[in-house]
Amino acid sequence: MKVTKFIDGSDTPRVAIVQVNQLIPLKLAGTATQTLADILATDDPIACVRSLETDSPVEIDAQTRWLPPIDHQEVWAAGVTYKKSQTARMEESEAAASCYDRVYNADRPELFFKATPHRVSGHGQPLRIRNDATWNVPEPEITLVLNPKMRIVGLTVGNDMSSRDIEGENPLYLPQAKCYDQCAGLGPWITLMESLPPVDQIGVDLKIVRDDQVVFDQQTSAAAMARKFDDLVGWLARDNSFPGGAFLMTGTGIVPTSEFTLQAGDVVNITIDHVGTLSNTIVQGDA
């Protein structure tokens, strides 16, 4: 089951079920679940959605105004969870190479705060590259949707935008390389799941289009991860509470080479099997 947020014809944010080429808006007024986050926090989100009344279907087309499927949750991310990511981080930062090497093999993963909701863009909304960075890349990531009890209730597509030159200059600059306006993409919806598919069935595809030409095209799979989803969640939950739930980006196994950097106007398309495709246009400056 897929659930999302969008803006209807009366400019009202709505929560909806996604069915093929239609959105089925949910009637939340007067219920105990006033938001999508409330639905995710129930003991059985799928059963909760099925119990709600709905409005007339809305066709999905080019004019559909998507919202990121987030309310008040925090967005966190994990780093160096794929061998490819470990190698890339060591290459970008000679001074910090041993740090990235050690964390790849350590029991404790790298976990960092990524974004508050107002810094998150949904499907079709712009993502930003920093004005003070010269090497910017998208990071396509399988993103876990967590309820307040830190249980995985679904998956969504995540884009952990990164300014690699800033991070590479000094690991202490990581927050600036990762957390800024329009730094994270989530969507286009959440796929609710009673249990996750086997990791070798969760493929990740990144395509970047510039001037109508594909300039980057690469794939990976969750099977290439060095860490398990439950392990990452367990570390995130240590001495940490999430009353509204959370989103956890699980790291990237696709890293463009040092010769590639995003440009304003690029379109980043990330597809994750069993979820969908998140598309965002890149902006810079005041755009």
mmCIF file of C-alpha atoms in Angstrom:
data_model
loop_
_atom_site.group_PDB
_atom_site.id
_atom_site.type_symbol
_atom_site.label_atom_id
_atom_site.label_comp_id
_atom_site.label_asym_id
_atom_site.label_seq_id
_atom_site.Cartn_x
_atom_site.Cartn_y
_atom_site.Cartn_z
ATOM 1 C CA MET A 1 0.000 0.000 0.000
ATOM 2 C CA LYS A 2 1.269 3.464 -0.945
ATOM 3 C CA VAL A 3 0.327 6.655 0.924
ATOM 4 C CA THR A 4 1.332 10.211 0.152
ATOM 5 C CA LYS A 5 0.592 13.905 0.601
ATOM 6 C CA PHE A 6 -0.480 16.327 -2.102
ATOM 7 C CA ILE A 7 -2.228 19.677 -2.576
ATOM 8 C CA ASP A 8 -5.754 19.394 -3.925
ATOM 9 C CA GLY A 9 -7.653 21.751 -6.235
ATOM 10 C CA SER A 10 -8.652 23.988 -3.341
ATOM 11 C CA ASP A 11 -4.991 24.418 -2.279
ATOM 12 C CA THR A 12 -5.497 22.154 0.741
ATOM 13 C CA PRO A 13 -2.813 19.644 1.775
ATOM 14 C CA ARG A 14 -4.310 16.142 1.747
ATOM 15 C CA VAL A 15 -3.237 12.611 2.617
ATOM 16 C CA ALA A 16 -4.073 10.014 -0.017
ATOM 17 C CA ILE A 17 -3.700 6.419 -1.090
ATOM 18 C CA VAL A 18 -1.848 5.953 -4.383
ATOM 19 C CA GLN A 19 -3.547 3.496 -6.728
ATOM 20 C CA VAL A 20 -2.108 3.120 -10.231
ATOM 21 C CA ASN A 21 -2.818 6.535 -11.841
ATOM 22 C CA GLN A 22 -5.056 7.929 -9.122
ATOM 23 C CA LEU A 23 -4.871 9.523 -5.708
ATOM 24 C CA ILE A 24 -7.627 8.495 -3.287
ATOM 25 C CA PRO A 25 -7.867 11.287 -0.664
ATOM 26 C CA LEU A 26 -8.503 10.151 2.904
ATOM 27 C CA LYS A 27 -11.082 11.817 5.129
ATOM 28 C CA LEU A 28 -9.160 12.585 8.319
ATOM 29 C CA ALA A 29 -11.388 15.248 9.858
ATOM 30 C CA GLY A 30 -13.009 14.021 13.042
ATOM 31 C CA THR A 31 -10.768 10.943 13.296
ATOM 32 C CA ALA A 32 -7.950 10.143 15.709
ATOM 33 C CA THR A 33 -5.503 10.383 12.812
ATOM 34 C CA GLN A 34 -5.271 13.998 11.726
ATOM 35 C CA THR A 35 -1.986 13.652 9.832
ATOM 36 C CA LEU A 36 0.015 11.089 7.891
ATOM 37 C CA ALA A 37 2.385 10.909 10.868
ATOM 38 C CA ASP A 38 -0.577 9.942 13.067
ATOM 39 C CA ILE A 39 -1.375 7.077 10.692
ATOM 40 C CA LEU A 40 2.238 5.889 10.741
ATOM 41 C CA ALA A 41 2.213 5.926 14.547
ATOM 42 C CA THR A 42 -0.695 3.480 14.841
ATOM 43 C CA ASP A 43 -0.092 -0.181 15.657
ATOM 44 C CA ASP A 44 -1.115 -1.174 12.127
ATOM 45 C CA PRO A 45 -0.874 1.695 9.595
ATOM 46 C CA ILE A 46 -2.206 -0.441 6.730
ATOM 47 C CA ALA A 47 -5.320 -1.418 8.699
ATOM 48 C CA CYS A 48 -5.727 2.193 9.816
ATOM 49 C CA VAL A 49 -5.731 3.464 6.215
ATOM 50 C CA ARG A 50 -8.224 0.799 5.166
ATOM 51 C CA SER A 51 -10.568 1.837 7.980
ATOM 52 C CA LEU A 52 -10.788 5.470 6.843
ATOM 53 C CA GLU A 53 -13.398 6.940 4.535
ATOM 54 C CA THR A 54 -12.258 8.393 1.237
ATOM 55 C CA ASP A 55 -13.161 11.159 -1.205
ATOM 56 C CA SER A 56 -13.477 10.871 -4.971
ATOM 57 C CA PRO A 57 -10.306 9.814 -6.811
ATOM 58 C CA VAL A 58 -8.021 12.433 -8.336
ATOM 59 C CA GLU A 59 -6.135 11.619 -11.531
ATOM 60 C CA ILE A 60 -2.338 11.781 -11.349
ATOM 61 C CA ASP A 61 -0.923 13.931 -14.129
ATOM 62 C CA ALA A 62 1.756 16.521 -14.807
ATOM 63 C CA GLN A 63 -0.181 19.090 -12.753
ATOM 64 C CA THR A 64 -0.280 16.976 -9.587
ATOM 65 C CA ARG A 65 1.272 18.960 -6.738
ATOM 66 C CA TRP A 66 3.127 16.488 -4.568
ATOM 67 C CA LEU A 67 4.277 17.160 -1.030
ATOM 68 C CA PRO A 68 7.014 15.264 0.804
ATOM 69 C CA PRO A 69 5.395 12.509 2.915
ATOM 70 C CA ILE A 70 6.585 14.055 6.178
ATOM 71 C CA ASP A 71 4.881 16.073 8.916
ATOM 72 C CA HIS A 72 6.918 16.866 12.038
ATOM 73 C CA GLN A 73 9.390 13.965 11.999
ATOM 74 C CA GLU A 74 13.154 14.337 11.992
ATOM 75 C CA VAL A 75 15.254 13.057 9.097
ATOM 76 C CA TRP A 76 18.477 11.222 9.960
ATOM 77 C CA ALA A 77 21.034 9.529 7.734
ATOM 78 C CA ALA A 78 23.687 6.842 7.895
ATOM 79 C CA GLY A 79 27.046 7.113 6.187
ATOM 80 C CA VAL A 80 29.665 4.717 4.870
ATOM 81 C CA THR A 81 27.297 1.740 4.771
ATOM 82 C CA TYR A 82 28.463 0.559 1.326
ATOM 83 C CA LYS A 83 32.033 -0.284 0.271
ATOM 84 C CA LYS A 84 31.687 2.192 -2.602
ATOM 85 C CA SER A 85 30.861 4.965 -0.143
ATOM 86 C CA GLN A 86 33.828 4.080 2.068
ATOM 87 C CA THR A 87 36.196 4.258 -0.905
ATOM 88 C CA ALA A 88 34.757 7.553 -2.150
ATOM 89 C CA ARG A 89 34.953 9.215 1.254
ATOM 90 C CA MET A 90 38.571 8.162 1.669
ATOM 91 C CA GLU A 91 39.381 9.590 -1.766
ATOM 92 C CA GLU A 92 37.687 12.926 -1.154
ATOM 93 C CA SER A 93 39.384 13.554 2.192
ATOM 94 C CA GLU A 94 43.005 12.464 2.564
ATOM 95 C CA ALA A 95 43.159 13.947 6.058
ATOM 96 C CA ALA A 96 40.131 11.962 7.217
ATOM 97 C CA ALA A 97 40.681 8.757 5.244
ATOM 98 C CA SER A 98 41.384 6.672 8.330
ATOM 99 C CA CYS A 99 38.146 7.922 9.961
ATOM 100 C CA TYR A 100 36.018 6.624 7.097
ATOM 101 C CA ASP A 101 37.983 3.396 6.923
ATOM 102 C CA ARG A 102 37.506 2.724 10.630
ATOM 103 C CA VAL A 103 33.785 3.529 10.712
ATOM 104 C CA TYR A 104 33.081 1.132 7.831
ATOM 105 C CA ASN A 105 34.411 -1.758 9.930
ATOM 106 C CA ALA A 106 33.311 -0.533 13.367
ATOM 107 C CA ASP A 107 30.358 -1.824 15.375
ATOM 108 C CA ARG A 108 28.991 1.722 15.743
ATOM 109 C CA PRO A 109 27.763 3.199 12.437
ATOM 110 C CA GLU A 110 28.008 6.794 11.318
ATOM 111 C CA LEU A 111 24.637 8.417 12.022
ATOM 112 C CA PHE A 112 23.952 12.106 11.595
ATOM 113 C CA PHE A 113 21.046 14.504 11.680
ATOM 114 C CA LYS A 114 20.014 15.379 8.122
ATOM 115 C CA ALA A 115 16.984 17.677 8.020
ATOM 116 C CA THR A 116 13.979 19.203 9.671
ATOM 117 C CA PRO A 117 10.716 19.002 7.674
ATOM 118 C CA HIS A 118 10.988 22.512 6.207
ATOM 119 C CA ARG A 119 14.306 21.542 4.565
ATOM 120 C CA VAL A 120 12.738 18.550 2.785
ATOM 121 C CA SER A 121 11.477 18.609 -0.814
ATOM 122 C CA GLY A 122 8.944 16.223 -2.310
ATOM 123 C CA HIS A 123 8.560 14.745 -5.775
ATOM 124 C CA GLY A 124 8.715 17.462 -8.429
ATOM 125 C CA GLN A 125 9.967 20.087 -5.987
ATOM 126 C CA PRO A 126 13.460 21.617 -6.261
ATOM 127 C CA LEU A 127 16.547 20.462 -4.411
ATOM 128 C CA ARG A 128 19.438 22.840 -3.813
ATOM 129 C CA ILE A 129 23.200 22.921 -4.287
ATOM 130 C CA ARG A 130 25.040 25.327 -2.011
ATOM 131 C CA ASN A 131 26.459 28.599 -3.309
ATOM 132 C CA ASP A 132 29.696 28.061 -1.373
ATOM 133 C CA ALA A 133 30.378 24.563 -2.722
ATOM 134 C CA THR A 134 31.954 23.457 -6.000
ATOM 135 C CA TRP A 135 31.461 19.671 -5.833
ATOM 136 C CA ASN A 136 27.840 18.697 -5.241
ATOM 137 C CA VAL A 137 26.270 15.276 -5.712
ATOM 138 C CA PRO A 138 22.977 13.521 -5.042
ATOM 139 C CA GLU A 139 23.033 10.440 -2.828
ATOM 140 C CA PRO A 140 20.224 7.993 -3.642
ATOM 141 C CA GLU A 141 19.207 6.182 -0.470
ATOM 142 C CA ILE A 142 16.701 3.598 0.641
ATOM 143 C CA THR A 143 14.890 5.452 3.417
ATOM 144 C CA LEU A 144 13.277 3.711 6.363
ATOM 145 C CA VAL A 145 10.016 5.114 7.722
ATOM 146 C CA LEU A 146 9.994 4.656 11.500
ATOM 147 C CA ASN A 147 7.120 4.982 13.950
ATOM 148 C CA PRO A 148 7.632 6.418 17.462
ATOM 149 C CA LYS A 149 8.497 2.929 18.744
ATOM 150 C CA MET A 150 11.325 2.794 16.190
ATOM 151 C CA ARG A 151 9.612 0.069 14.194
ATOM 152 C CA ILE A 152 10.082 0.090 10.412
ATOM 153 C CA VAL A 153 6.614 0.587 8.918
ATOM 154 C CA GLY A 154 7.575 1.340 5.335
ATOM 155 C CA LEU A 155 10.056 2.613 2.791
ATOM 156 C CA THR A 156 10.390 5.766 0.751
ATOM 157 C CA VAL A 157 12.945 7.170 -1.697
ATOM 158 C CA GLY A 158 15.539 9.516 -0.243
ATOM 159 C CA ASN A 159 18.069 11.920 -1.729
ATOM 160 C CA ASP A 160 20.793 12.901 0.757
ATOM 161 C CA MET A 161 22.254 15.877 -1.110
ATOM 162 C CA SER A 162 25.925 16.399 -0.293
ATOM 163 C CA SER A 163 28.581 19.073 -0.813
ATOM 164 C CA ARG A 164 31.562 16.776 -1.055
ATOM 165 C CA ASP A 165 34.236 19.462 -1.249
ATOM 166 C CA ILE A 166 33.050 20.963 2.046
ATOM 167 C CA GLU A 167 32.968 17.588 3.794
ATOM 168 C CA GLY A 168 36.281 16.604 2.246
ATOM 169 C CA GLU A 169 38.030 19.733 3.521
ATOM 170 C CA ASN A 170 37.319 18.746 7.113
ATOM 171 C CA PRO A 171 34.992 16.071 8.553
ATOM 172 C CA LEU A 172 33.844 18.615 11.148
ATOM 173 C CA TYR A 173 32.154 20.480 8.303
ATOM 174 C CA LEU A 174 29.758 17.557 7.737
ATOM 175 C CA PRO A 175 26.679 19.421 9.093
ATOM 176 C CA GLN A 176 27.231 22.246 6.585
ATOM 177 C CA ALA A 177 27.826 19.787 3.755
ATOM 178 C CA LYS A 178 24.611 17.933 4.560
ATOM 179 C CA CYS A 179 22.062 20.196 6.270
ATOM 180 C CA TYR A 180 20.796 23.358 4.557
ATOM 181 C CA ASP A 181 17.647 24.574 2.791
ATOM 182 C CA GLN A 182 16.236 22.023 0.301
ATOM 183 C CA CYS A 183 18.993 19.548 1.167
ATOM 184 C CA ALA A 184 16.841 16.415 1.329
ATOM 185 C CA GLY A 185 14.362 14.769 -0.993
ATOM 186 C CA LEU A 186 11.689 12.307 0.152
ATOM 187 C CA GLY A 187 8.862 10.709 -1.795
ATOM 188 C CA PRO A 188 6.916 10.510 -3.910
ATOM 189 C CA TRP A 189 5.099 8.370 -1.361
ATOM 190 C CA ILE A 190 5.609 5.885 1.447
ATOM 191 C CA THR A 191 5.186 2.213 0.670
ATOM 192 C CA LEU A 192 3.684 0.690 3.819
ATOM 193 C CA MET A 193 4.907 -2.838 4.483
ATOM 194 C CA GLU A 194 4.141 -5.530 7.024
ATOM 195 C CA SER A 195 7.622 -6.901 6.347
ATOM 196 C CA LEU A 196 10.468 -5.697 4.153
ATOM 197 C CA PRO A 197 11.432 -7.566 0.969
ATOM 198 C CA PRO A 198 14.791 -9.396 0.888
ATOM 199 C CA VAL A 199 17.630 -6.926 0.475
ATOM 200 C CA ASP A 200 18.705 -8.461 -2.838
ATOM 201 C CA GLN A 201 15.304 -7.458 -4.216
ATOM 202 C CA ILE A 202 15.718 -3.767 -3.318
ATOM 203 C CA GLY A 203 17.547 -2.212 -6.233
ATOM 204 C CA VAL A 204 18.541 1.461 -6.440
ATOM 205 C CA ASP A 205 18.869 3.377 -9.716
ATOM 206 C CA LEU A 206 20.189 6.919 -10.198
ATOM 207 C CA LYS A 207 19.817 8.827 -13.445
ATOM 208 C CA ILE A 208 20.765 12.482 -13.866
ATOM 209 C CA VAL A 209 19.458 14.390 -16.880
ATOM 210 C CA ARG A 210 21.089 17.588 -18.188
ATOM 211 C CA ASP A 211 19.783 19.399 -21.259
ATOM 212 C CA ASP A 212 17.585 16.390 -22.062
ATOM 213 C CA GLN A 213 20.585 14.031 -22.023
ATOM 214 C CA VAL A 214 21.349 11.384 -19.409
ATOM 215 C CA VAL A 215 24.756 12.391 -18.016
ATOM 216 C CA PHE A 216 24.912 9.882 -15.172
ATOM 217 C CA ASP A 217 23.377 6.414 -14.898
ATOM 218 C CA GLN A 218 24.295 3.882 -12.208
ATOM 219 C CA GLN A 219 22.664 1.144 -10.157
ATOM 220 C CA THR A 220 23.254 -0.712 -6.895
ATOM 221 C CA SER A 221 21.327 -2.907 -4.465
ATOM 222 C CA ALA A 222 20.705 -3.086 -0.733
ATOM 223 C CA ALA A 223 22.467 -6.452 -0.921
ATOM 224 C CA ALA A 224 25.749 -4.485 -1.211
ATOM 225 C CA MET A 225 25.248 -2.861 2.189
ATOM 226 C CA ALA A 226 27.676 -3.713 4.965
ATOM 227 C CA ARG A 227 25.038 -3.048 7.630
ATOM 228 C CA LYS A 228 21.509 -4.288 8.206
ATOM 229 C CA PHE A 229 18.484 -1.992 8.470
ATOM 230 C CA ASP A 230 17.542 -3.187 11.966
ATOM 231 C CA ASP A 231 21.099 -2.592 13.190
ATOM 232 C CA LEU A 232 21.043 1.026 11.988
ATOM 233 C CA VAL A 233 17.663 1.605 13.628
ATOM 234 C CA GLY A 234 18.896 0.060 16.870
ATOM 235 C CA TRP A 235 21.837 2.447 17.053
ATOM 236 C CA LEU A 236 19.659 5.457 16.198
ATOM 237 C CA ALA A 237 17.283 4.577 19.042
ATOM 238 C CA ARG A 238 20.001 4.356 21.687
ATOM 239 C CA ASP A 239 19.384 7.051 24.309
ATOM 240 C CA ASN A 240 17.255 8.852 21.742
ATOM 241 C CA SER A 241 13.504 9.345 21.529
ATOM 242 C CA PHE A 242 11.364 10.191 18.509
ATOM 243 C CA PRO A 243 7.832 11.081 19.672
ATOM 244 C CA GLY A 244 6.688 11.687 16.094
ATOM 245 C CA GLY A 245 8.693 8.937 14.449
ATOM 246 C CA ALA A 246 11.577 9.472 12.053
ATOM 247 C CA PHE A 247 12.979 8.903 8.584
ATOM 248 C CA LEU A 248 16.355 7.180 8.326
ATOM 249 C CA MET A 249 18.319 7.359 5.074
ATOM 250 C CA THR A 250 20.478 4.239 4.998
ATOM 251 C CA GLY A 251 23.518 5.354 3.007
ATOM 252 C CA THR A 252 24.480 5.358 -0.649
ATOM 253 C CA GLY A 253 26.196 2.826 -2.841
ATOM 254 C CA ILE A 254 26.238 5.155 -5.862
ATOM 255 C CA VAL A 255 28.862 7.891 -5.811
ATOM 256 C CA PRO A 256 29.672 9.976 -8.920
ATOM 257 C CA THR A 257 33.370 10.452 -9.645
ATOM 258 C CA SER A 258 35.271 13.593 -8.734
ATOM 259 C CA GLU A 259 34.860 14.855 -12.319
ATOM 260 C CA PHE A 260 31.091 15.106 -11.898
ATOM 261 C CA THR A 261 29.180 17.820 -10.069
ATOM 262 C CA LEU A 262 25.538 18.801 -10.178
ATOM 263 C CA GLN A 263 24.509 21.951 -12.027
ATOM 264 C CA ALA A 264 21.424 24.125 -11.708
ATOM 265 C CA GLY A 265 18.768 22.751 -14.039
ATOM 266 C CA ASP A 266 19.824 19.108 -13.707
ATOM 267 C CA VAL A 267 16.997 16.639 -13.039
ATOM 268 C CA VAL A 268 17.803 13.883 -10.547
ATOM 269 C CA ASN A 269 15.746 10.695 -10.843
ATOM 270 C CA ILE A 270 16.071 8.058 -8.127
ATOM 271 C CA THR A 271 14.196 4.778 -8.417
ATOM 272 C CA ILE A 272 13.997 2.240 -5.601
ATOM 273 C CA ASP A 273 12.412 -1.126 -6.226
ATOM 274 C CA HIS A 274 9.143 -1.737 -4.345
ATOM 275 C CA VAL A 275 8.759 2.030 -3.812
ATOM 276 C CA GLY A 276 8.876 4.292 -6.871
ATOM 277 C CA THR A 277 10.770 7.149 -8.522
ATOM 278 C CA LEU A 278 11.625 10.485 -6.920
ATOM 279 C CA SER A 279 12.409 13.295 -9.385
ATOM 280 C CA ASN A 280 13.783 16.728 -8.465
ATOM 281 C CA THR A 281 15.209 19.647 -10.417
ATOM 282 C CA ILE A 282 18.378 21.225 -9.013
ATOM 283 C CA VAL A 283 18.508 24.927 -8.173
ATOM 284 C CA GLN A 284 21.226 27.225 -6.860
ATOM 285 C CA GLY A 285 21.220 30.773 -5.546
ATOM 286 C CA ASP A 286 17.910 32.586 -5.232
ATOM 287 C CA ALA A 287 16.026 30.358 -7.685
#
